[in-house]
Amino acid sequence: MKKTIFSIMALAMAMASCTNEEIITPAEQYGYINVNVTNEPLEENVAQTRATVADYKTWVVTAGDIDLTKDNKVPAGTYTVTAKSHTNMDAALALEDNWGVAYYEGRHENLEVKAGQTATARIDCGKAKNGRITTSFNLAAVFTDVSIEVGRDLTFNKDNQSKMAYFEPGEVSYTLKYKYNGSEEKSIGGAVTVVAGTEHIISVSSNSNGTITVNITYDDSFADGDDQNINFDAATGNQA
């Protein structure tokens, strides 16, 4: 009889234990995050209006430490949602054999996600967070072997003047090299102050008198950049 009572009591205690365990472990509640990313492209022949990123899943999009490109289901709570076109600025600059590409980044802070509901993170990245340098060559035949070297050991010349080199905002050094009328190579250094979302154009040209001019301007469709003019004496090929 005592054994029977003990068995019944043990069973009752086991049932109570299981019941208590279910009560003290509530089911985690989830909601969903939809992401709407827009940016102002730093590309040629693109209207300067906000453009919606059609496939943000090629970007790096996170809510806290949750990767939203894999699953937009998240525990209910408040999040900062961040969208980046690349892992970081350095990753964007390393692409295209170090010539780089435009880099975008933005965030939506304090996004509240409620259980069973969908919240929309609207992220306007604005213009690119880096700028770019391009070149143009229009020289008389007496000027040969003309090139412009810029940071990260990139070299522009007549054959690749359509290239675009992207840089973080700040001062970027350049060196113009050339030969004048078969002379030894001459060079002169300078710097471009790169501004985010801005294209800086280094134009090398010569007029009918044979004067060579380096003119650094900016693309008016973006923010203002610095202008710089360097003139050369056509008779000597030296800086005037």
Short mmCIF file of C-alpha atoms in Angstrom, two decimals:
data_model
loop_
_atom_site.label_atom_id
_atom_site.label_comp_id
_atom_site.label_asym_id
_atom_site.label_seq_id
_atom_site.Cartn_x
_atom_site.Cartn_y
_atom_site.Cartn_z
CA MET A 1 0.00 0.00 0.00
CA LYS A 2 2.78 2.41 0.81
CA LYS A 3 4.46 1.61 -2.50
CA THR A 4 1.25 2.42 -4.36
CA ILE A 5 0.84 5.78 -2.62
CA PHE A 6 4.49 6.66 -3.37
CA SER A 7 4.03 5.82 -7.05
CA ILE A 8 0.90 7.97 -7.32
CA MET A 9 2.64 10.86 -5.55
CA ALA A 10 5.67 10.57 -7.80
CA LEU A 11 3.46 10.63 -10.89
CA ALA A 12 1.60 13.68 -9.61
CA MET A 13 4.86 15.49 -8.93
CA ALA A 14 6.15 14.64 -12.45
CA MET A 15 2.94 15.98 -14.01
CA ALA A 16 3.17 19.16 -11.95
CA SER A 17 6.79 19.57 -13.00
CA CYS A 18 5.91 19.29 -16.70
CA THR A 19 3.01 21.71 -16.34
CA ASN A 20 5.14 24.28 -14.53
CA GLU A 21 7.86 24.05 -17.18
CA GLU A 22 5.36 24.87 -19.94
CA ILE A 23 4.00 27.83 -18.01
CA ILE A 24 7.36 29.46 -17.29
CA THR A 25 8.63 29.14 -20.90
CA PRO A 26 6.47 31.48 -23.00
CA ALA A 27 6.57 31.22 -26.83
CA GLU A 28 8.76 33.95 -28.39
CA GLN A 29 6.68 36.43 -30.40
CA TYR A 30 7.78 37.60 -33.85
CA GLY A 31 7.02 40.34 -36.32
CA TYR A 32 8.34 41.24 -39.76
CA ILE A 33 10.40 44.03 -41.31
CA ASN A 34 9.97 45.21 -44.87
CA VAL A 35 12.80 47.37 -46.23
CA ASN A 36 12.41 50.21 -48.72
CA VAL A 37 15.83 51.57 -49.76
CA THR A 38 16.31 54.63 -51.98
CA ASN A 39 19.44 56.40 -53.13
CA GLU A 40 20.64 59.11 -55.48
CA PRO A 41 22.90 57.30 -57.95
CA LEU A 42 26.38 58.63 -58.68
CA GLU A 43 26.34 57.39 -62.25
CA GLU A 44 26.45 59.00 -65.68
CA ASN A 45 23.25 59.68 -67.62
CA VAL A 46 21.00 58.99 -64.64
CA ALA A 47 18.36 61.53 -63.68
CA GLN A 48 19.26 63.08 -60.35
CA THR A 49 16.19 61.91 -58.49
CA ARG A 50 15.68 59.45 -55.71
CA ALA A 51 15.79 55.91 -57.13
CA THR A 52 14.35 52.89 -55.36
CA VAL A 53 16.79 50.01 -55.00
CA ALA A 54 14.99 47.20 -56.77
CA ASP A 55 16.86 44.34 -55.12
CA TYR A 56 18.19 45.37 -51.74
CA LYS A 57 19.07 41.72 -51.08
CA THR A 58 22.33 42.37 -52.94
CA TRP A 59 23.12 44.95 -50.23
CA VAL A 60 24.11 44.51 -46.59
CA VAL A 61 20.87 45.12 -44.66
CA THR A 62 20.67 44.43 -40.93
CA ALA A 63 18.36 45.00 -37.99
CA GLY A 64 20.74 44.98 -35.06
CA ASP A 65 22.75 41.82 -35.71
CA ILE A 66 19.99 40.16 -37.80
CA ASP A 67 20.62 39.79 -41.55
CA LEU A 68 17.39 40.92 -43.21
CA THR A 69 18.52 39.77 -46.65
CA LYS A 70 18.09 36.19 -45.45
CA ASP A 71 14.94 36.47 -43.33
CA ASN A 72 12.81 39.47 -42.39
CA LYS A 73 11.22 37.66 -39.43
CA VAL A 74 12.49 39.16 -36.16
CA PRO A 75 11.57 39.04 -32.47
CA ALA A 76 9.23 41.86 -31.47
CA GLY A 77 11.19 44.89 -30.33
CA THR A 78 12.77 48.19 -31.42
CA TYR A 79 15.53 48.17 -34.03
CA THR A 80 17.97 50.32 -35.96
CA VAL A 81 17.86 49.07 -39.55
CA THR A 82 21.00 49.76 -41.60
CA ALA A 83 21.44 49.42 -45.37
CA LYS A 84 24.84 49.49 -47.10
CA SER A 85 25.61 48.92 -50.77
CA HIS A 86 28.79 47.04 -49.74
CA THR A 87 30.26 45.67 -46.53
CA ASN A 88 32.03 49.00 -45.98
CA MET A 89 33.73 51.86 -47.85
CA ASP A 90 37.01 49.96 -48.23
CA ALA A 91 35.23 47.04 -49.87
CA ALA A 92 33.63 49.37 -52.43
CA LEU A 93 36.96 51.07 -53.20
CA ALA A 94 38.70 47.72 -53.74
CA LEU A 95 36.38 46.69 -56.57
CA GLU A 96 37.12 47.14 -60.29
CA ASP A 97 40.84 46.52 -59.74
CA ASN A 98 41.01 49.25 -57.08
CA TRP A 99 39.28 51.88 -59.24
CA GLY A 100 36.30 51.48 -56.91
CA VAL A 101 32.55 51.98 -57.19
CA ALA A 102 30.03 54.29 -55.57
CA TYR A 103 29.26 53.48 -51.91
CA TYR A 104 25.89 54.15 -50.26
CA GLU A 105 24.81 53.86 -46.65
CA GLY A 106 21.75 54.81 -44.61
CA ARG A 107 19.69 53.83 -41.60
CA HIS A 108 16.23 53.89 -40.04
CA GLU A 109 16.40 54.27 -36.27
CA ASN A 110 13.87 53.31 -33.58
CA LEU A 111 11.76 51.05 -35.79
CA GLU A 112 9.18 49.34 -33.57
CA VAL A 113 8.22 45.81 -34.58
CA LYS A 114 5.10 44.39 -32.93
CA ALA A 115 4.29 40.69 -32.66
CA GLY A 116 2.33 39.42 -35.64
CA GLN A 117 2.69 42.72 -37.52
CA THR A 118 4.92 44.10 -40.31
CA ALA A 119 6.94 47.29 -39.91
CA THR A 120 8.49 49.13 -42.87
CA ALA A 121 12.00 50.56 -42.66
CA ARG A 122 12.32 53.45 -45.13
CA ILE A 123 15.99 54.21 -45.71
CA ASP A 124 17.06 57.13 -47.89
CA CYS A 125 20.79 56.76 -48.47
CA GLY A 126 21.07 60.05 -50.37
CA LYS A 127 24.11 60.64 -52.54
CA ALA A 128 27.15 58.38 -52.55
CA LYS A 129 29.34 58.63 -49.47
CA ASN A 130 32.45 58.69 -51.66
CA GLY A 131 33.43 60.90 -54.61
CA ARG A 132 35.18 60.21 -57.88
CA ILE A 133 37.88 61.60 -60.15
CA THR A 134 37.74 61.49 -63.94
CA THR A 135 40.04 62.92 -66.60
CA SER A 136 39.96 64.46 -70.05
CA PHE A 137 42.89 64.92 -72.47
CA ASN A 138 42.89 67.33 -75.43
CA LEU A 139 46.49 68.12 -76.35
CA ALA A 140 48.57 69.18 -79.30
CA ALA A 141 50.83 66.58 -80.89
CA VAL A 142 53.96 68.08 -79.28
CA PHE A 143 52.80 66.72 -75.93
CA THR A 144 53.36 62.97 -75.65
CA ASP A 145 53.30 60.24 -73.00
CA VAL A 146 50.79 62.24 -70.97
CA SER A 147 49.42 60.56 -67.85
CA ILE A 148 47.91 61.43 -64.49
CA GLU A 149 48.69 59.26 -61.50
CA VAL A 150 46.32 59.43 -58.53
CA GLY A 151 46.07 57.69 -55.16
CA ARG A 152 46.13 53.87 -54.91
CA ASP A 153 48.61 53.78 -57.82
CA LEU A 154 45.96 54.41 -60.47
CA THR A 155 47.03 55.93 -63.79
CA PHE A 156 44.89 57.81 -66.31
CA ASN A 157 46.03 58.33 -69.91
CA LYS A 158 44.53 59.06 -73.33
CA ASP A 159 43.51 55.42 -73.75
CA ASN A 160 41.55 55.05 -70.51
CA GLN A 161 40.34 58.59 -69.85
CA SER A 162 36.78 57.26 -69.57
CA LYS A 163 37.73 55.47 -66.33
CA MET A 164 36.39 56.68 -62.98
CA ALA A 165 38.42 56.47 -59.77
CA TYR A 166 36.47 56.55 -56.49
CA PHE A 167 37.88 57.88 -53.22
CA GLU A 168 36.84 58.64 -49.68
CA PRO A 169 36.21 62.35 -49.07
CA GLY A 170 39.45 64.22 -48.43
CA GLU A 171 42.60 65.28 -50.23
CA VAL A 172 43.83 63.02 -53.02
CA SER A 173 47.25 63.71 -54.55
CA TYR A 174 47.90 63.47 -58.27
CA THR A 175 50.97 63.73 -60.53
CA LEU A 176 50.79 64.91 -64.14
CA LYS A 177 53.56 63.44 -66.31
CA TYR A 178 54.32 64.33 -69.93
CA LYS A 179 56.98 64.87 -72.56
CA TYR A 180 57.16 68.07 -74.55
CA ASN A 181 58.46 67.98 -78.12
CA GLY A 182 60.55 64.88 -77.46
CA SER A 183 62.10 66.18 -74.24
CA GLU A 184 62.74 64.16 -71.11
CA GLU A 185 59.72 63.41 -68.96
CA LYS A 186 58.43 66.31 -66.91
CA SER A 187 56.04 66.10 -63.97
CA ILE A 188 54.10 68.30 -61.63
CA GLY A 189 52.10 67.40 -58.55
CA GLY A 190 48.84 68.66 -57.17
CA ALA A 191 45.85 67.60 -55.11
CA VAL A 192 42.08 67.29 -55.45
CA THR A 193 39.81 67.78 -52.46
CA VAL A 194 37.30 64.99 -53.01
CA VAL A 195 33.76 65.68 -51.83
CA ALA A 196 31.15 62.96 -51.27
CA GLY A 197 28.70 62.58 -54.15
CA THR A 198 30.86 64.75 -56.41
CA GLU A 199 32.69 64.06 -59.65
CA HIS A 200 35.97 65.98 -60.00
CA ILE A 201 37.28 66.31 -63.54
CA ILE A 202 40.98 66.83 -64.26
CA SER A 203 41.12 68.24 -67.78
CA VAL A 204 44.45 68.53 -69.60
CA SER A 205 44.36 70.59 -72.79
CA SER A 206 46.40 72.93 -74.97
CA ASN A 207 45.29 75.94 -77.03
CA SER A 208 46.34 77.12 -80.48
CA ASN A 209 49.37 78.87 -78.99
CA GLY A 210 50.62 75.59 -77.57
CA THR A 211 49.91 76.41 -73.94
CA ILE A 212 48.95 73.38 -71.86
CA THR A 213 46.38 73.84 -69.10
CA VAL A 214 45.27 71.54 -66.30
CA ASN A 215 41.78 72.47 -65.17
CA ILE A 216 40.11 70.73 -62.23
CA THR A 217 36.34 71.27 -62.20
CA TYR A 218 33.29 69.50 -60.81
CA ASP A 219 30.15 67.99 -62.22
CA ASP A 220 27.32 70.46 -61.62
CA SER A 221 24.78 67.66 -61.19
CA PHE A 222 26.45 66.89 -57.85
CA ALA A 223 27.78 69.07 -55.06
CA ASP A 224 30.33 71.82 -55.76
CA GLY A 225 33.97 70.78 -55.89
CA ASP A 226 37.23 72.72 -56.05
CA ASP A 227 38.54 74.38 -59.23
CA GLN A 228 42.24 74.52 -59.96
CA ASN A 229 44.13 75.80 -63.00
CA ILE A 230 47.76 75.03 -63.86
CA ASN A 231 49.29 76.65 -66.94
CA PHE A 232 52.42 75.57 -68.83
CA ASP A 233 54.67 77.57 -71.15
CA ALA A 234 54.48 76.03 -74.63
CA ALA A 235 58.00 77.13 -75.47
CA THR A 236 59.61 75.23 -72.63
CA GLY A 237 56.95 72.80 -71.41
CA ASN A 238 57.49 74.08 -67.88
CA GLN A 239 54.88 75.42 -65.50
CA ALA A 240 54.27 79.15 -66.15
#
